[in-house]
Tab-separated table of C-alpha atoms in Angstrom:
chain	number	residue	atom	x	y	z
A	636	MET	CA	12.300	-69.639	-63.170
A	637	VAL	CA	10.175	-72.074	-60.962
A	638	LYS	CA	8.911	-75.714	-62.527
A	639	LEU	CA	6.022	-77.301	-60.648
A	640	LEU	CA	5.291	-81.114	-60.813
A	641	CYS	CA	1.734	-82.440	-61.744
A	642	ARG	CA	2.777	-84.851	-58.780
A	643	TYR	CA	-0.233	-86.362	-58.758
A	644	CYS	CA	-0.285	-87.538	-62.241
A	645	TRP	CA	2.156	-89.683	-60.430
A	646	ILE	CA	0.455	-91.543	-57.618
A	647	CYS	CA	-3.415	-91.148	-58.688
A	648	CYS	CA	-5.962	-93.953	-59.502
A	649	SER	CA	-4.550	-97.079	-61.370
A	650	ASN	CA	-7.722	-96.832	-63.710
A	651	ASP	CA	-6.123	-96.352	-66.928
A	652	ASN	CA	-9.427	-94.279	-67.982
A	653	GLU	CA	-8.489	-91.832	-65.029
A	654	GLU	CA	-4.760	-91.738	-66.221
A	655	LYS	CA	-5.816	-90.872	-69.621
A	656	GLN	CA	-7.813	-88.028	-68.230
A	657	PRO	CA	-6.379	-84.625	-69.373
A	658	LYS	CA	-4.734	-82.546	-66.714
A	659	ILE	CA	-4.503	-78.522	-66.348
A	660	TRP	CA	-2.955	-76.335	-64.193
A	661	TYR	CA	-5.229	-73.969	-61.919
A	662	TYR	CA	-4.438	-70.754	-60.305
A	663	GLN	CA	-6.401	-69.418	-57.410
A	664	ASP	CA	-5.180	-66.129	-55.142
A	665	ARG	CA	-3.861	-66.471	-51.796
A	666	LEU	CA	-6.720	-66.022	-49.738
A	667	GLN	CA	-8.821	-68.333	-51.896
A	668	THR	CA	-11.730	-65.447	-52.420
A	669	LEU	CA	-12.372	-66.016	-55.625
A	670	PRO	CA	-13.078	-69.518	-57.410
A	671	GLU	CA	-9.701	-71.204	-59.144
A	672	LYS	CA	-9.147	-70.566	-63.013
A	673	GLU	CA	-7.277	-72.007	-65.230
A	674	VAL	CA	-3.507	-70.797	-65.559
A	675	GLN	CA	-3.528	-68.313	-69.126
A	676	LEU	CA	-0.749	-70.218	-70.673
A	677	GLY	CA	1.834	-68.405	-73.602
A	678	MET	CA	0.423	-69.267	-77.216
A	679	ASP	CA	3.742	-68.537	-79.422
A	680	ASN	CA	4.740	-71.536	-81.018
A	681	ASN	CA	8.272	-71.169	-80.030
A	682	VAL	CA	8.387	-72.563	-76.315
A	683	SER	CA	11.336	-70.339	-75.393
A	684	TYR	CA	9.263	-66.972	-76.194
A	685	ASN	CA	6.176	-68.010	-73.320
A	686	ARG	CA	7.143	-66.786	-69.947
A	687	ILE	CA	4.513	-69.082	-68.856
A	688	TYR	CA	4.123	-72.746	-70.396
A	689	VAL	CA	3.372	-76.677	-69.763
A	690	THR	CA	6.161	-79.358	-70.600
A	691	LEU	CA	5.425	-82.883	-72.275
A	692	ASP	CA	5.412	-84.356	-68.324
A	693	LEU	CA	2.715	-81.837	-67.427
A	694	SER	CA	5.417	-79.719	-65.315
A	695	LEU	CA	4.111	-75.904	-65.322
A	696	ILE	CA	7.049	-73.298	-66.183
A	697	ILE	CA	6.611	-69.269	-65.138
A	698	LYS	CA	9.872	-67.528	-65.867
A	699	ASP	CA	10.730	-64.409	-64.758
A	700	ILE	CA	8.566	-64.418	-61.460
A	701	GLU	CA	5.890	-61.349	-61.388
A	702	LYS	CA	3.918	-60.228	-58.424
A	703	THR	CA	0.559	-60.887	-60.337
A	704	ASP	CA	1.914	-64.733	-60.151
A	705	ALA	CA	1.748	-65.168	-56.422
A	706	GLY	CA	-1.184	-67.143	-55.518
A	707	ILE	CA	-1.975	-71.023	-55.271
A	708	TYR	CA	-1.721	-73.760	-57.810
A	709	ARG	CA	-2.877	-76.785	-58.409
A	710	CYS	CA	-2.795	-79.770	-61.307
A	711	HIS	CA	-6.346	-82.190	-61.779
A	712	GLY	CA	-8.337	-82.825	-64.294
A	713	GLN	CA	-10.822	-80.829	-65.860
A	714	GLU	CA	-13.931	-82.146	-63.958
A	715	GLY	CA	-11.561	-82.411	-60.508
A	716	GLN	CA	-10.590	-85.577	-60.865
A	717	GLU	CA	-8.076	-87.072	-58.086
A	718	GLU	CA	-8.780	-83.712	-56.069
A	719	GLU	CA	-7.945	-85.656	-53.037
A	720	TYR	CA	-4.364	-86.437	-54.315
A	721	LYS	CA	-3.812	-82.416	-55.090
A	722	PHE	CA	-0.287	-81.027	-54.104
A	723	ASN	CA	-0.997	-77.444	-53.756
A	724	TYR	CA	1.945	-75.202	-54.511
A	725	ARG	CA	2.184	-71.403	-53.265
A	726	ILE	CA	3.984	-69.168	-55.097
A	727	GLU	CA	5.587	-65.989	-53.258
A	728	PRO	CA	7.468	-63.267	-54.782
A	729	MET	CA	10.771	-62.462	-52.611
A	730	LEU	CA	12.737	-59.463	-52.061
A	731	LYS	CA	16.011	-59.602	-54.239
A	732	ASP	CA	18.765	-60.958	-51.993
A	733	GLN	CA	20.433	-57.877	-50.057
A	734	ARG	CA	24.270	-57.069	-50.147
A	735	ASP	CA	24.697	-57.345	-46.335
A	736	THR	CA	22.435	-60.461	-45.779
A	737	PHE	CA	24.965	-63.687	-45.565
A	738	ILE	CA	24.736	-67.620	-44.983
A	739	GLU	CA	25.764	-68.406	-41.611
A	740	THR	CA	27.280	-72.667	-41.671
A	741	GLY	CA	27.767	-74.733	-38.771
A	742	ASN	CA	26.408	-77.895	-36.725
A	743	ILE	CA	23.427	-78.222	-34.375
A	744	THR	CA	25.073	-76.388	-32.030
A	745	LYS	CA	26.142	-73.677	-33.880
A	746	TRP	CA	22.354	-73.207	-34.794
A	747	GLU	CA	20.975	-72.976	-31.198
A	748	GLU	CA	23.332	-69.672	-31.199
A	749	TYR	CA	22.142	-68.678	-34.118
A	750	ARG	CA	18.734	-69.183	-33.169
A	751	VAL	CA	18.704	-67.103	-29.652
A	752	ILE	CA	20.760	-64.207	-31.484
A	753	ASN	CA	18.815	-63.776	-34.793
A	754	LEU	CA	15.165	-65.813	-34.225
A	755	LEU	CA	14.558	-65.917	-30.574
A	756	SER	CA	15.131	-62.306	-30.183
A	757	VAL	CA	12.874	-61.357	-32.832
A	758	THR	CA	10.421	-63.751	-31.620
A	759	THR	CA	10.691	-61.783	-28.275
A	760	ARG	CA	10.843	-58.313	-29.663
A	761	PHE	CA	7.150	-59.380	-31.249
A	762	ALA	CA	5.712	-60.829	-28.071
A	763	ILE	CA	6.514	-57.801	-25.835
A	764	SER	CA	6.904	-54.690	-27.959
A	765	ARG	CA	4.872	-51.838	-27.597
A	766	MET	CA	4.594	-50.622	-31.244
A	767	LEU	CA	0.999	-50.013	-32.125
A	768	ASP	CA	1.136	-52.447	-35.063
A	769	LEU	CA	2.371	-55.576	-32.758
A	770	VAL	CA	0.209	-54.598	-29.931
A	771	TYR	CA	-2.632	-54.502	-32.593
A	772	LEU	CA	-1.723	-57.849	-33.810
A	773	ARG	CA	-1.646	-59.539	-30.267
A	774	GLN	CA	-4.609	-57.977	-29.271
A	775	GLU	CA	-6.569	-59.447	-32.512
A	776	GLY	CA	-4.875	-62.767	-31.188
A	777	VAL	CA	-2.166	-62.962	-33.897
A	778	ILE	CA	1.616	-64.430	-32.404
A	779	LEU	CA	4.026	-63.873	-34.389
A	780	GLU	CA	7.293	-66.250	-34.417
A	781	VAL	CA	10.454	-66.508	-36.901
A	782	ILE	CA	11.441	-69.914	-36.767
A	783	SER	CA	14.010	-71.940	-39.588
A	784	GLU	CA	12.165	-74.456	-42.068
A	785	TRP	CA	14.969	-76.677	-43.141
A	786	GLY	CA	15.055	-77.978	-46.766
A	787	PRO	CA	15.842	-81.428	-47.685
A	788	TRP	CA	19.273	-82.929	-47.103
A	789	GLY	CA	22.235	-82.759	-49.861
A	790	PRO	CA	24.474	-85.471	-50.762
A	791	CYS	CA	27.424	-86.819	-48.671
A	792	GLU	CA	30.211	-84.517	-50.293
A	793	LYS	CA	33.807	-83.862	-49.095
A	794	CYS	CA	34.503	-87.607	-48.298
A	795	ILE	CA	37.371	-88.559	-46.960
A	796	HIS	CA	38.042	-92.478	-46.045
A	797	ASN	CA	34.003	-92.856	-46.664
A	798	LYS	CA	33.262	-90.217	-44.589
A	799	GLY	CA	31.881	-86.973	-45.364
A	800	VAL	CA	29.160	-83.923	-44.702
A	801	LYS	CA	25.785	-83.228	-45.743
A	802	THR	CA	23.817	-79.991	-45.885
A	803	ARG	CA	20.530	-78.965	-45.728
A	804	ARG	CA	19.528	-74.940	-45.531
A	805	GLY	CA	16.936	-73.264	-42.802
A	806	TYR	CA	15.076	-70.713	-44.751
A	807	CYS	CA	13.884	-68.274	-42.047
A	808	ARG	CA	10.253	-67.778	-41.860
A	809	VAL	CA	7.663	-66.126	-39.816
A	810	LYS	CA	5.137	-68.119	-38.309
A	811	ARG	CA	1.720	-67.244	-37.177
A	812	GLN	CA	-0.192	-68.625	-34.063
A	813	PHE	CA	-3.191	-67.862	-32.712
A	814	ASP	CA	-3.700	-66.915	-28.796
A	815	LYS	CA	-5.997	-69.539	-27.375
A	816	THR	CA	-7.072	-67.327	-24.882
A	817	VAL	CA	-8.323	-64.531	-27.475
A	818	ILE	CA	-11.562	-65.178	-28.971
A	819	LEU	CA	-11.042	-64.631	-32.876
A	820	ASP	CA	-13.347	-62.335	-34.821
A	821	HIS	CA	-12.963	-63.848	-37.941
A	822	THR	CA	-14.631	-61.530	-39.920
A	823	SER	CA	-11.885	-59.675	-39.483
A	824	LEU	CA	-9.401	-58.929	-42.574
A	825	LEU	CA	-6.396	-59.399	-40.208
A	826	ILE	CA	-7.922	-62.878	-39.007
A	827	LYS	CA	-8.751	-64.073	-42.491
A	828	PHE	CA	-5.201	-62.857	-43.798
A	829	PHE	CA	-3.716	-65.139	-41.264
A	830	ASN	CA	-5.861	-67.601	-41.236
A	831	LYS	CA	-5.116	-68.421	-45.146
A	832	THR	CA	-1.342	-66.985	-44.690
A	833	PRO	CA	0.056	-69.815	-41.650
A	834	MET	CA	3.727	-68.966	-42.638
A	835	LEU	CA	5.641	-66.453	-45.032
A	836	PRO	CA	9.221	-65.738	-46.050
A	837	CYS	CA	11.044	-63.661	-44.079
A	838	LYS	CA	12.006	-61.882	-47.572
A	839	SER	CA	8.373	-61.627	-48.806
A	840	ILE	CA	7.360	-58.929	-50.528
A	841	LEU	CA	3.383	-59.369	-49.418
A	842	LEU	CA	5.302	-59.272	-45.750
A	843	GLN	CA	6.823	-55.742	-46.594
A	844	GLU	CA	3.689	-54.614	-48.403
A	845	GLU	CA	1.324	-55.223	-45.686
A	846	PHE	CA	3.048	-55.103	-42.530
A	847	PRO	CA	6.331	-52.902	-43.343
A	848	LEU	CA	7.365	-53.005	-39.734
A	849	ILE	CA	7.473	-56.936	-39.511
A	850	SER	CA	9.307	-57.229	-42.394
A	851	SER	CA	11.769	-54.284	-41.509
A	852	ALA	CA	12.891	-56.480	-38.491
A	853	VAL	CA	13.302	-59.608	-40.362
A	854	ARG	CA	14.013	-59.409	-43.986
A	855	TYR	CA	17.846	-58.879	-43.321
A	856	LEU	CA	18.187	-62.116	-41.267
A	857	PRO	CA	20.562	-64.628	-42.335
A	858	GLU	CA	19.950	-68.076	-43.199
A	859	PHE	CA	21.639	-71.134	-41.927
A	860	ASP	CA	23.355	-74.199	-43.574
A	861	LEU	CA	23.029	-77.224	-41.177
A	862	GLU	CA	26.387	-79.193	-41.385
A	863	GLU	CA	26.391	-83.143	-40.154
A	864	ALA	CA	28.497	-85.568	-40.521
A	865	CYS	CA	27.386	-88.845	-43.243
A	866	LYS	CA	28.997	-92.238	-43.988
A	867	ASN	CA	28.504	-93.777	-47.488
A	868	CYS	CA	29.540	-91.159	-49.977
A	869	THR	CA	27.891	-91.309	-52.828
A	870	LYS	CA	30.310	-92.431	-55.483
A	871	VAL	CA	30.763	-90.086	-58.640
A	872	LYS	CA	30.111	-92.099	-61.889
A	873	LYS	CA	32.443	-91.583	-64.240
A	874	LYS	CA	31.026	-90.161	-67.666
A	875	LYS	CA	30.540	-93.528	-70.218
A	876	LYS	CA	32.528	-92.810	-73.534
A	877	GLY	CA	29.094	-93.317	-75.051
A	878	LYS	CA	27.933	-89.820	-73.935
A	879	LYS	CA	30.801	-87.838	-75.132
A	880	PHE	CA	30.239	-86.277	-78.263
A	881	LYS	CA	32.526	-87.597	-81.172
A	882	TYR	CA	32.855	-83.912	-82.677
A	883	ARG	CA	33.699	-80.592	-81.095
A	884	LYS	CA	33.578	-77.396	-83.264
A	885	GLN	CA	33.244	-73.949	-82.682
A	886	TYR	CA	32.249	-71.208	-85.500
A	887	VAL	CA	32.416	-67.405	-85.334
A	888	PHE	CA	30.050	-65.092	-87.631
A	889	LEU	CA	29.290	-62.063	-88.474
A	890	GLU	CA	26.338	-60.518	-87.971
A	891	GLY	CA	23.998	-61.068	-91.166
A	892	ALA	CA	26.256	-64.008	-92.133
A	893	HIS	CA	24.563	-66.808	-93.884
A	894	SER	CA	25.531	-70.703	-92.940
A	895	ALA	CA	24.836	-74.455	-93.591
A	896	ILE	CA	25.933	-77.451	-91.781
A	897	SER	CA	25.905	-80.975	-92.335
A	898	CYS	CA	26.184	-83.345	-89.384
A	899	PRO	CA	29.455	-85.599	-90.192
A	900	GLU	CA	28.923	-88.992	-90.888
A	901	SER	CA	25.667	-89.044	-91.914
A	902	ASP	CA	23.585	-90.320	-94.996
A	903	LEU	CA	20.259	-90.277	-96.405
A	904	GLN	CA	19.057	-93.614	-94.149
A	905	SER	CA	20.332	-92.075	-91.014
A	906	GLN	CA	17.780	-90.521	-88.795
A	907	ILE	CA	19.247	-87.114	-87.659
A	908	VAL	CA	18.570	-85.158	-84.632
A	909	TRP	CA	19.483	-81.422	-84.822
A	910	LYS	CA	18.637	-79.102	-81.156
A	911	LYS	CA	19.836	-75.670	-80.332
A	912	ASP	CA	20.118	-75.665	-76.897
A	913	SER	CA	17.830	-78.850	-75.826
A	914	ILE	CA	15.212	-77.600	-78.172
A	915	VAL	CA	14.777	-80.001	-81.091
A	916	LEU	CA	14.974	-78.565	-84.612
A	917	LYS	CA	12.269	-80.700	-86.776
A	918	GLN	CA	12.786	-81.179	-90.304
A	919	GLY	CA	11.328	-79.072	-92.669
A	920	VAL	CA	9.877	-76.469	-89.737
A	921	SER	CA	11.514	-72.774	-90.132
A	922	ARG	CA	11.682	-71.170	-86.654
A	923	SER	CA	12.893	-68.206	-85.424
A	924	PHE	CA	14.619	-67.235	-81.887
A	925	ARG	CA	13.585	-63.493	-81.941
A	926	LYS	CA	10.891	-61.502	-80.072
A	927	THR	CA	11.012	-58.857	-82.276
A	928	ASP	CA	11.613	-60.456	-86.284
A	929	THR	CA	9.022	-63.563	-86.594
A	930	GLU	CA	10.634	-64.342	-89.976
A	931	ALA	CA	12.235	-67.432	-89.628
A	932	ARG	CA	15.616	-67.841	-89.768
A	933	VAL	CA	16.792	-71.444	-88.733
A	934	MET	CA	15.986	-74.306	-90.676
A	935	VAL	CA	16.763	-77.994	-91.069
A	936	ASP	CA	15.918	-79.142	-94.515
A	937	THR	CA	14.350	-82.932	-95.383
A	938	PHE	CA	18.387	-83.912	-96.136
A	939	SER	CA	19.148	-82.989	-92.504
A	940	THR	CA	21.586	-79.685	-93.056
A	941	LEU	CA	21.016	-77.162	-90.882
A	942	TYR	CA	20.451	-73.204	-92.362
A	943	ILE	CA	21.175	-70.405	-90.631
A	944	ILE	CA	19.787	-67.168	-92.373
A	945	ASP	CA	21.281	-63.532	-91.484
A	946	ILE	CA	22.606	-64.466	-88.504
A	947	THR	CA	22.624	-62.267	-84.995
A	948	LYS	CA	23.380	-62.467	-81.301
A	949	ASP	CA	19.836	-64.777	-80.971
A	950	GLU	CA	20.793	-67.558	-83.147
A	951	GLU	CA	23.972	-67.688	-80.960
A	952	GLY	CA	24.140	-70.494	-78.856
A	953	ASN	CA	25.007	-74.332	-78.624
A	954	TYR	CA	23.772	-76.885	-81.431
A	955	THR	CA	23.602	-80.456	-81.167
A	956	CYS	CA	23.540	-83.273	-84.059
A	957	TYR	CA	22.749	-86.981	-83.228
A	958	VAL	CA	22.951	-89.472	-85.952
A	959	ASP	CA	20.969	-92.894	-85.206
A	960	ASN	CA	21.029	-91.584	-81.149
A	961	VAL	CA	24.628	-91.536	-81.035
A	962	ASN	CA	26.087	-88.069	-80.267
A	963	MET	CA	27.756	-87.191	-82.955
A	964	MET	CA	28.593	-83.330	-83.222
A	965	GLN	CA	28.224	-80.555	-80.223
A	966	MET	CA	29.204	-77.271	-81.847
A	967	LYS	CA	28.868	-73.760	-80.616
A	968	ILE	CA	27.883	-70.586	-82.434
A	969	ILE	CA	29.114	-66.977	-81.775
A	970	VAL	CA	28.330	-64.110	-83.300
A	971	VAL	CA	30.238	-60.764	-83.427
A	972	SER	CA	28.998	-57.552	-84.658
A	973	LYS	CA	31.059	-56.102	-87.682
A	974	SER	CA	31.861	-53.172	-86.420
A	975	LYS	CA	33.899	-55.503	-83.425
A	976	PHE	CA	34.821	-57.944	-85.710
A	977	PHE	CA	37.002	-55.113	-88.076
A	978	THR	CA	38.295	-53.532	-84.822
A	979	LEU	CA	39.802	-56.535	-83.419
A	980	ALA	CA	40.866	-57.245	-86.756
A	981	PHE	CA	42.583	-53.842	-86.682
A	982	MET	CA	44.030	-54.406	-83.646
A	983	ARG	CA	45.698	-57.908	-84.366
A	984	HIS	CA	47.650	-56.319	-87.478
A	985	MET	CA	48.675	-53.581	-85.271
A	986	GLY	CA	50.120	-55.999	-82.846
A	987	TYR	CA	51.625	-57.976	-85.561
A	988	LEU	CA	53.106	-54.706	-86.934
A	989	GLY	CA	54.337	-53.948	-83.657
A	990	PHE	CA	56.029	-56.799	-83.301
A	991	ILE	CA	58.015	-56.906	-86.458
A	992	LEU	CA	58.928	-53.243	-85.862
A	993	LEU	CA	59.966	-53.925	-82.097
A	994	LEU	CA	61.894	-57.205	-83.601
A	995	SER	CA	63.340	-54.879	-86.450
A	996	SER	CA	64.755	-52.333	-83.907
A	997	PHE	CA	65.952	-54.851	-81.747
A	998	CYS	CA	68.117	-56.507	-84.395
A	999	TYR	CA	69.400	-52.948	-85.163
A	1000	CYS	CA	70.827	-51.795	-81.973
A	1001	THR	CA	72.113	-55.103	-81.148
A	1002	GLY	CA	74.252	-55.001	-84.436
A	1003	LEU	CA	75.298	-51.327	-83.411
A	1004	ILE	CA	75.936	-52.296	-79.884
A	1005	MET	CA	78.497	-55.565	-81.073
A	1006	ALA	CA	80.035	-53.192	-84.099
A	1007	CYS	CA	81.027	-50.864	-81.072
A	1008	ARG	CA	82.265	-53.576	-78.676
A	1009	ARG	CA	84.441	-55.275	-81.739
A	1010	ARG	CA	85.880	-52.472	-83.305
A	1011	ASP	CA	89.351	-53.143	-82.787
A	1012	THR	CA	89.591	-56.378	-84.362
A	1013	PHE	CA	87.874	-54.972	-87.722
A	1014	LYS	CA	90.976	-54.674	-90.310
A	1015	VAL	CA	91.849	-50.884	-91.666
A	1016	VAL	CA	92.125	-50.474	-95.016
A	1017	LEU	CA	93.358	-47.216	-96.884
A	1018	PRO	CA	93.341	-46.383	-99.589
A	1019	GLU	CA	96.138	-46.824	-102.512
A	1020	LYS	CA	97.977	-43.340	-103.548
A	1021	LYS	CA	98.170	-43.671	-107.670
A	1022	ASN	CA	101.632	-43.338	-108.840
A	1023	ASP	CA	102.738	-39.736	-110.601
A	1024	VAL	CA	103.173	-40.280	-113.932
A	1025	GLU	CA	105.542	-38.116	-115.461
A	1026	GLU	CA	104.175	-35.707	-117.986
A	1027	GLU	CA	105.903	-36.041	-121.421
A	1028	SER	CA	106.877	-33.051	-123.303
A	1029	ILE	CA	105.060	-32.527	-126.661
A	1030	PRO	CA	107.328	-30.741	-129.481
A	1031	THR	CA	106.041	-27.474	-130.310
A	1032	ILE	CA	105.664	-27.298	-133.967
A	1033	CYS	CA	105.879	-24.022	-135.502
A	1034	VAL	CA	104.213	-23.556	-139.069
A	1035	GLY	CA	104.526	-20.552	-140.894
A	1036	ASN	CA	106.600	-18.686	-144.275
A	1037	GLU	CA	110.452	-18.613	-144.344
A	1038	LYS	CA	111.961	-15.603	-144.711
């Protein structure tokens, strides 16, 4: 994501009438062959869906930079007010970082070694090479030099006894110069190109497309982080307690669930503000965070209760509520699919069951081992023998007729 500041809204004339003039962002191609035109902004009411949009402070936001975004951007009034104060921004898409590239670090002495090994050697190659493309450039009067373009100094860090280290990065750039001994042909497309392009990143896509030989020589060159000793380290301010949220919560929902959440410690007289990932959710206004489904799923009613309907991954994120400008609650919503939820629940219960079986088996085996080891201490009880009972003779009685 790229953020371009409308800078001369800050430094333009003090005249109140001029200050109230609306500022518009304009685009022009790299070589400025066509007149500038207004930047085409996204028109979706949900700002998060727009790839290009303007913030309240008139900064231009461009997300997911594309090749068609390359060019010059200016911010000024509709009738050209304050053009003498304008800042020109040039957006140049670059190749993605390669795994083979890295960043070197060191002091100014190390940078001089880096310059000789990496930058000066390539510059010398451009100056003496007999390759046709480079020979043609020199004949046309174009001299190429590989340099480091320095960024701003960072804060003083790694402080010990109020002494630390600050760094700034030297970005690899291909800079053009014109040979004063050669008469330039200003009608040449090559001269027109370099006249409007005094410098290009070593990883520029434009450089790869127009001059692949030059691009192959510089695109893998490392960049350099220059370190320098510093004093008066910046003190890290402790966060005020008032900045912390009084409540922190986390909710896990199944896809398709519904939820209604109220901000704690609030009443009908409280001024309540809800936000999702720093986007304000206005009362009584429904909205959707989905690209394919425009039906509203998130709403804050007039009583400042947050409703989420048929929740999906698009509604996942950080929600915060403020009561009378007090940071009241920070809430994180996580959404899981039903299949994943039931799979996790099944695995969790299987874990419980496995633990119970393991504990039972351990107790059972322990009992057997203890019983085996202490078998000599057990009292042996033999079964009692029953006394023989003499069988009593039963008299025999004969019944019959007497003779």
